[in-house]
mmCIF file of N, CA and C in Angstrom:
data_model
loop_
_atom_site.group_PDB
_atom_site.id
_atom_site.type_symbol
_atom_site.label_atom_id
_atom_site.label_comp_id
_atom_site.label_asym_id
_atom_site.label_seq_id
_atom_site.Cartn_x
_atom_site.Cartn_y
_atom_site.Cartn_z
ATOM 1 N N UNK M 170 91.035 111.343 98.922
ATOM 2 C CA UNK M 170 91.324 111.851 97.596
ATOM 3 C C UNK M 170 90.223 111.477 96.622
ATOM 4 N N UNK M 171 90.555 111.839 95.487
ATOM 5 C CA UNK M 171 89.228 111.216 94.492
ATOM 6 C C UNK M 171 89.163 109.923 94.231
ATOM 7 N N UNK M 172 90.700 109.375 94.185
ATOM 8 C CA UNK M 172 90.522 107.785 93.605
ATOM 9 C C UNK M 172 91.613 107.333 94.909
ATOM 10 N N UNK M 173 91.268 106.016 94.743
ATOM 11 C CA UNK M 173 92.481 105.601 95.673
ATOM 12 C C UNK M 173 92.199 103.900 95.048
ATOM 13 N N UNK M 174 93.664 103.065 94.832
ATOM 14 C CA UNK M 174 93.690 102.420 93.713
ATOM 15 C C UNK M 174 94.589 101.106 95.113
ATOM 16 N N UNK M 175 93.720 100.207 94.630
ATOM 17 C CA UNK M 175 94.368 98.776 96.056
ATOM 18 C C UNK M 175 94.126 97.374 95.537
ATOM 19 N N UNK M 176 95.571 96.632 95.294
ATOM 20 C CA UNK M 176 96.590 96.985 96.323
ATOM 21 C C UNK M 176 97.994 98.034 95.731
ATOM 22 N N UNK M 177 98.667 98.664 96.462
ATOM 23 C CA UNK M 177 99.846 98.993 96.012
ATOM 24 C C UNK M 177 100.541 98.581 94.541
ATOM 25 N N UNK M 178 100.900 97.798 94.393
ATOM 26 C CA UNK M 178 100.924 97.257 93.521
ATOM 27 C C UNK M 178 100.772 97.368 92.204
ATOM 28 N N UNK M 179 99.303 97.471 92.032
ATOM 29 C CA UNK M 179 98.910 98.052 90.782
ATOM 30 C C UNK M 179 98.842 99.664 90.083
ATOM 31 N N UNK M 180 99.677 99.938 89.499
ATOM 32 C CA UNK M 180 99.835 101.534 89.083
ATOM 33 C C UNK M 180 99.194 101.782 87.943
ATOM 34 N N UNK M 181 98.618 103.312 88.728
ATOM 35 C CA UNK M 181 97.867 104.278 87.605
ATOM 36 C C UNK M 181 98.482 104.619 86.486
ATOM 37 N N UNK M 182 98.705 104.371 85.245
ATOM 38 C CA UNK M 182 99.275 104.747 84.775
ATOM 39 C C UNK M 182 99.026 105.956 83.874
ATOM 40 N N UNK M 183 97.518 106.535 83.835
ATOM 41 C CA UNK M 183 97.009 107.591 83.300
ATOM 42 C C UNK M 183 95.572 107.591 83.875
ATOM 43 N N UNK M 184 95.179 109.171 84.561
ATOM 44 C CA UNK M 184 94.038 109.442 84.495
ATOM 45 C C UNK M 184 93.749 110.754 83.631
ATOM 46 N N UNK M 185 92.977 110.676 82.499
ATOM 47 C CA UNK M 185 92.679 111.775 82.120
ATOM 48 C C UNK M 185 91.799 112.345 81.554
ATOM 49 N N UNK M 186 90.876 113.407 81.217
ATOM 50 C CA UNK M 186 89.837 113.442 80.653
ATOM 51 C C UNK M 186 89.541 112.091 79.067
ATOM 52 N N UNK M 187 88.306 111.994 78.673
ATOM 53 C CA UNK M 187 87.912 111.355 77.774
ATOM 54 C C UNK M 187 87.784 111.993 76.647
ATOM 55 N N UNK M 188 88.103 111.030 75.580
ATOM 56 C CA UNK M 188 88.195 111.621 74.102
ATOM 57 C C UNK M 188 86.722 112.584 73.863
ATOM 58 N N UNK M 189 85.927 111.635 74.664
ATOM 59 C CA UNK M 189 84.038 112.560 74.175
ATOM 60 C C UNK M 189 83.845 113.376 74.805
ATOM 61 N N UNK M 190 84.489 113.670 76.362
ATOM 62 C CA UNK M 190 84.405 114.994 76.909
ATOM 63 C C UNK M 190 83.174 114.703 78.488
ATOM 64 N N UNK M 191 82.887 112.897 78.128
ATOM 65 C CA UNK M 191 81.932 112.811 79.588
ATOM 66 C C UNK M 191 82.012 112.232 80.250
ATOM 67 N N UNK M 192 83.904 111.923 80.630
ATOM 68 C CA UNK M 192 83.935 111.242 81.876
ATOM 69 C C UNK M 192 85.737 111.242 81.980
ATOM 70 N N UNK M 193 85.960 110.723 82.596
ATOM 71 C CA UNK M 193 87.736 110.557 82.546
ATOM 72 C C UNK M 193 88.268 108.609 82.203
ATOM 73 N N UNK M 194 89.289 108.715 81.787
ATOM 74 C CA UNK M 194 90.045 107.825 81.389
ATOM 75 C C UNK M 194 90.572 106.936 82.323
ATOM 76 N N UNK M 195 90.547 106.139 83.324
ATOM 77 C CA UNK M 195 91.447 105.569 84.140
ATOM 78 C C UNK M 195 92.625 104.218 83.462
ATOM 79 N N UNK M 196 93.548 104.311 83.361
ATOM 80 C CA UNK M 196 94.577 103.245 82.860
ATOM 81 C C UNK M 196 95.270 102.602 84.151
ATOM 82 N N UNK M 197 95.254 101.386 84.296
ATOM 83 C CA UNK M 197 95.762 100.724 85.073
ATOM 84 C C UNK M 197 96.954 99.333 84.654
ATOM 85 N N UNK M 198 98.219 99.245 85.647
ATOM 86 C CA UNK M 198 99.018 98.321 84.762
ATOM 87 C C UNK M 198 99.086 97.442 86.485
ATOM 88 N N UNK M 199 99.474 96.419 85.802
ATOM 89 C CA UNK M 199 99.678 95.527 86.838
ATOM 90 C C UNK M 199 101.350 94.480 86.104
ATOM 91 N N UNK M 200 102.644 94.884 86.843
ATOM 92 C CA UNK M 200 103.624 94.926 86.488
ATOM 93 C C UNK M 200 104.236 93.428 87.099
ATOM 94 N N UNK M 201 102.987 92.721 87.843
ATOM 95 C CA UNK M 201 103.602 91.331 88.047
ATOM 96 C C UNK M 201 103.738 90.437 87.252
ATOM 97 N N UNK M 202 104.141 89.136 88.232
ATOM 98 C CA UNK M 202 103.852 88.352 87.170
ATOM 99 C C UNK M 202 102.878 87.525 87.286
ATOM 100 N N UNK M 203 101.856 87.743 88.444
ATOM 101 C CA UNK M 203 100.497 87.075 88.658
ATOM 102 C C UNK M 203 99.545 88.019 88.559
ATOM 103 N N UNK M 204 98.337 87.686 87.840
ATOM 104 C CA UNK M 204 97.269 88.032 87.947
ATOM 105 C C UNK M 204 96.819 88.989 89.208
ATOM 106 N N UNK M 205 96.081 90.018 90.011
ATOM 107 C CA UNK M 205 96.173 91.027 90.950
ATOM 108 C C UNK M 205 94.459 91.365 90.737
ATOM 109 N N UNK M 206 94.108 91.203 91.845
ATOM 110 C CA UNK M 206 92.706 91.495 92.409
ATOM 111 C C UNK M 206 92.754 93.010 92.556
ATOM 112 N N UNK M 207 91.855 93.925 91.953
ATOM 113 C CA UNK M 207 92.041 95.096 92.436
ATOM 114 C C UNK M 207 91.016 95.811 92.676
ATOM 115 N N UNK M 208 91.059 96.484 93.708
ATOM 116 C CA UNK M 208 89.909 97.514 94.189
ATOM 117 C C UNK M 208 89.817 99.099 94.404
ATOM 118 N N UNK M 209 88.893 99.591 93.262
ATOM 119 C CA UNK M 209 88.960 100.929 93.024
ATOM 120 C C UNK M 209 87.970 101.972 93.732
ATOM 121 N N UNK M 210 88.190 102.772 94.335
ATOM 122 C CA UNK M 210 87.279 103.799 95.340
ATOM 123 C C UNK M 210 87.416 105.163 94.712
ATOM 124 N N UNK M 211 86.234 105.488 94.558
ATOM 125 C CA UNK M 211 86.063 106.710 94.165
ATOM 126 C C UNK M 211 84.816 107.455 94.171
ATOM 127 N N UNK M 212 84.633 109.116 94.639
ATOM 128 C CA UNK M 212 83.195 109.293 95.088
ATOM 129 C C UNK M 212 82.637 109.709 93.484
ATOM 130 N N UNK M 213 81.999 109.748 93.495
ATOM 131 C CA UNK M 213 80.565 110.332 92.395
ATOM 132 C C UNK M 213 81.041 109.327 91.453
ATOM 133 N N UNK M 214 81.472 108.458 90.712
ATOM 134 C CA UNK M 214 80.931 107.655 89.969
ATOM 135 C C UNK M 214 79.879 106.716 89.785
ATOM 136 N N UNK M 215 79.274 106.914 89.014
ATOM 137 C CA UNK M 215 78.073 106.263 88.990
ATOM 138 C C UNK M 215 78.107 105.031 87.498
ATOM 139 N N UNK M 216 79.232 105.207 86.513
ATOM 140 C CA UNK M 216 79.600 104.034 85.370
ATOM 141 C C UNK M 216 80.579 103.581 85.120
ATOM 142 N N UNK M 217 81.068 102.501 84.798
ATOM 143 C CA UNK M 217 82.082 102.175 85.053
ATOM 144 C C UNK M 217 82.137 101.455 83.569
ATOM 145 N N UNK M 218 83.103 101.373 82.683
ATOM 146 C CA UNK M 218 83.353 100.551 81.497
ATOM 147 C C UNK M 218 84.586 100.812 81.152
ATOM 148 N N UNK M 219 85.072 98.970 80.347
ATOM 149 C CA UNK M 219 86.207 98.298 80.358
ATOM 150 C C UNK M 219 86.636 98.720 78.950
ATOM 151 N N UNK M 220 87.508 99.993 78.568
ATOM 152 C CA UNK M 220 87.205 100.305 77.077
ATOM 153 C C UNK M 220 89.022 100.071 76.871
ATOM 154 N N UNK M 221 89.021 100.224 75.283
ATOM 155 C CA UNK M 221 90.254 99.591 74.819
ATOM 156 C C UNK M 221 91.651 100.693 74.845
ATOM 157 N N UNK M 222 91.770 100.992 74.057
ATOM 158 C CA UNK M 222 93.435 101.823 74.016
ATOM 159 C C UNK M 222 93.080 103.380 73.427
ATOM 160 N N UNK M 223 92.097 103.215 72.418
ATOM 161 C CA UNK M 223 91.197 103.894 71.479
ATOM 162 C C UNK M 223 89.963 104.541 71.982
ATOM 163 N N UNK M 224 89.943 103.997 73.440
ATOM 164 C CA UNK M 224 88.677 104.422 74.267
ATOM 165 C C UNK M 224 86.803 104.019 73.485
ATOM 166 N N UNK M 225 87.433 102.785 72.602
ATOM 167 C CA UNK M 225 86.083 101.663 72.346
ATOM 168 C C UNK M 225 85.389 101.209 73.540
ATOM 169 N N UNK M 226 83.761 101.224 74.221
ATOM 170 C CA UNK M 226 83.709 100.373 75.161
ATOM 171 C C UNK M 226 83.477 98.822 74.631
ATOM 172 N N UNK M 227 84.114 98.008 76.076
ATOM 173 C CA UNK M 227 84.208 96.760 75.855
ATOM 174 C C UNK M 227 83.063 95.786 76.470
ATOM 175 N N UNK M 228 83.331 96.229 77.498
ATOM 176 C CA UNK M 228 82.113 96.008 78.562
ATOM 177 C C UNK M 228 81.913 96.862 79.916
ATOM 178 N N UNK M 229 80.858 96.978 80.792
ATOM 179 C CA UNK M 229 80.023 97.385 81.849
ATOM 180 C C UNK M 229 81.098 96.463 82.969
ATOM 181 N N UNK M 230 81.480 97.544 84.013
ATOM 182 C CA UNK M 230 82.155 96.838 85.122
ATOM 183 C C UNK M 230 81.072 97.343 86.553
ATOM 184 N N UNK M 231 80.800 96.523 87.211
ATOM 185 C CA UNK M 231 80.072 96.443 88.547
ATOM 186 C C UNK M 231 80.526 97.168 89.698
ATOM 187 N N UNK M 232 79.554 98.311 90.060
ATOM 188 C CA UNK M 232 80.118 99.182 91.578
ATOM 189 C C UNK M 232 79.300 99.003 92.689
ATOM 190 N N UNK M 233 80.158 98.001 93.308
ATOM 191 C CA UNK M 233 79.199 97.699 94.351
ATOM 192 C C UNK M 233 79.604 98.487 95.705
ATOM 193 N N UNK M 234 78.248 98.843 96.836
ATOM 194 C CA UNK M 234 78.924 99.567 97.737
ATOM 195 C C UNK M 234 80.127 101.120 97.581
ATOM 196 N N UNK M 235 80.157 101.322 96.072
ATOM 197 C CA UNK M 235 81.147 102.805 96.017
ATOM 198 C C UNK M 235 82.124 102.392 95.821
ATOM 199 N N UNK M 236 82.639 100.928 95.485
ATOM 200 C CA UNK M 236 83.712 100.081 95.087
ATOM 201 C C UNK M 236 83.657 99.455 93.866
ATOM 202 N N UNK M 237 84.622 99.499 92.784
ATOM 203 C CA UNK M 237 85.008 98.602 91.558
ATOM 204 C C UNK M 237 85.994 97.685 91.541
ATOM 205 N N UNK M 238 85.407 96.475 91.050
ATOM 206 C CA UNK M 238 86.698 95.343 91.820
ATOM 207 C C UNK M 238 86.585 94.712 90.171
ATOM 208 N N UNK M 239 88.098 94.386 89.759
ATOM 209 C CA UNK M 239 87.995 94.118 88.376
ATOM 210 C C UNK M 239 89.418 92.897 89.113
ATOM 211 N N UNK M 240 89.863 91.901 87.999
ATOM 212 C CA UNK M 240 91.174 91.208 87.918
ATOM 213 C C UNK M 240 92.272 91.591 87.002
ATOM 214 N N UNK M 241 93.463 92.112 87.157
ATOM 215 C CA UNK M 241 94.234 92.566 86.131
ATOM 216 C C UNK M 241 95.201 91.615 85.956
ATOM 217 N N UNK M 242 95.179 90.692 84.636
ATOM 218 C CA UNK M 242 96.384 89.632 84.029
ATOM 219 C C UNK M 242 97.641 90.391 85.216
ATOM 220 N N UNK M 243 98.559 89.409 84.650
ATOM 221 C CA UNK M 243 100.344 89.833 84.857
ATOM 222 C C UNK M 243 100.456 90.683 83.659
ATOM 223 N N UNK M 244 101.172 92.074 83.521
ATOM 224 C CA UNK M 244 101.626 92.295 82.800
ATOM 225 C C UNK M 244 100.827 93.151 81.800
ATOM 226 N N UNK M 245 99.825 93.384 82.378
ATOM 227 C CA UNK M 245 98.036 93.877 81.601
ATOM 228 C C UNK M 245 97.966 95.228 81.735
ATOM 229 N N UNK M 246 97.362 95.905 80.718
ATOM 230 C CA UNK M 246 97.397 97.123 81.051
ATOM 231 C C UNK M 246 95.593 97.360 80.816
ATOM 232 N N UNK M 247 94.885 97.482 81.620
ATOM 233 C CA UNK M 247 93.317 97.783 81.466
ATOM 234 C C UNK M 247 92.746 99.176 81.330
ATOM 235 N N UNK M 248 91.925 99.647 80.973
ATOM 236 C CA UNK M 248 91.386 101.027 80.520
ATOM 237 C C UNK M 248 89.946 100.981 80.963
ATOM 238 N N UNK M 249 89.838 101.802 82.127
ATOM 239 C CA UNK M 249 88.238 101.974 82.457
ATOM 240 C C UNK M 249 87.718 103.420 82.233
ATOM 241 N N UNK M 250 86.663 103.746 81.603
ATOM 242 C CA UNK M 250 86.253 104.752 81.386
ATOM 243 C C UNK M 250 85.290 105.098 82.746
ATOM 244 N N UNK M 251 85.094 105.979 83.522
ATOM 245 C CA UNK M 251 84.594 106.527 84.602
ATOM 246 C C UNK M 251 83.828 107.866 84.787
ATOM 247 N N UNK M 252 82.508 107.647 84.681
ATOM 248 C CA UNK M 252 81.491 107.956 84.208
ATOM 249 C C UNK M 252 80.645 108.783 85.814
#
């Protein structure tokens, strides 16, 4: 598929185009109550950034190998813009 989101666990809770029109939105929640290692796969991305609710970027997230590996709190809801 285009994305595939690991482990189980952590749910998409929105993918959708971007407010500027050059990339899509990924929202992710992590509904535990521990902290959750997560690993994101997806082909043609080439940027990855940690932006807010408002789609502000926050910071540059690392794709190593065609993989994005970020930590999501308990209870966190994170916003990567995907470029």
């Amino acid at each position: 598929g285009f994305l595939e989101v690991v482990p189980s666990t952590i749910q998409v809770c929105a993918l959708k185009k971007s407010q500027n029109g050059t990339g899509w939105i990924l929202r992710l929640c992590n509904p535990c109550e521990k902290t959750a290692a997560c690993a994101i796969e997806s082909k043609g991305i080439s940027s990855v950034t940690k932006v807010t609710l408002e789609e502000i970027p926050q910071e540059e997230v690392a794709i190593n190998d065609g993989k994005i590996t970020l930590d999501i709190g308990p209870k966190k809801i994170v916003s990567l813009l995907l470029e």
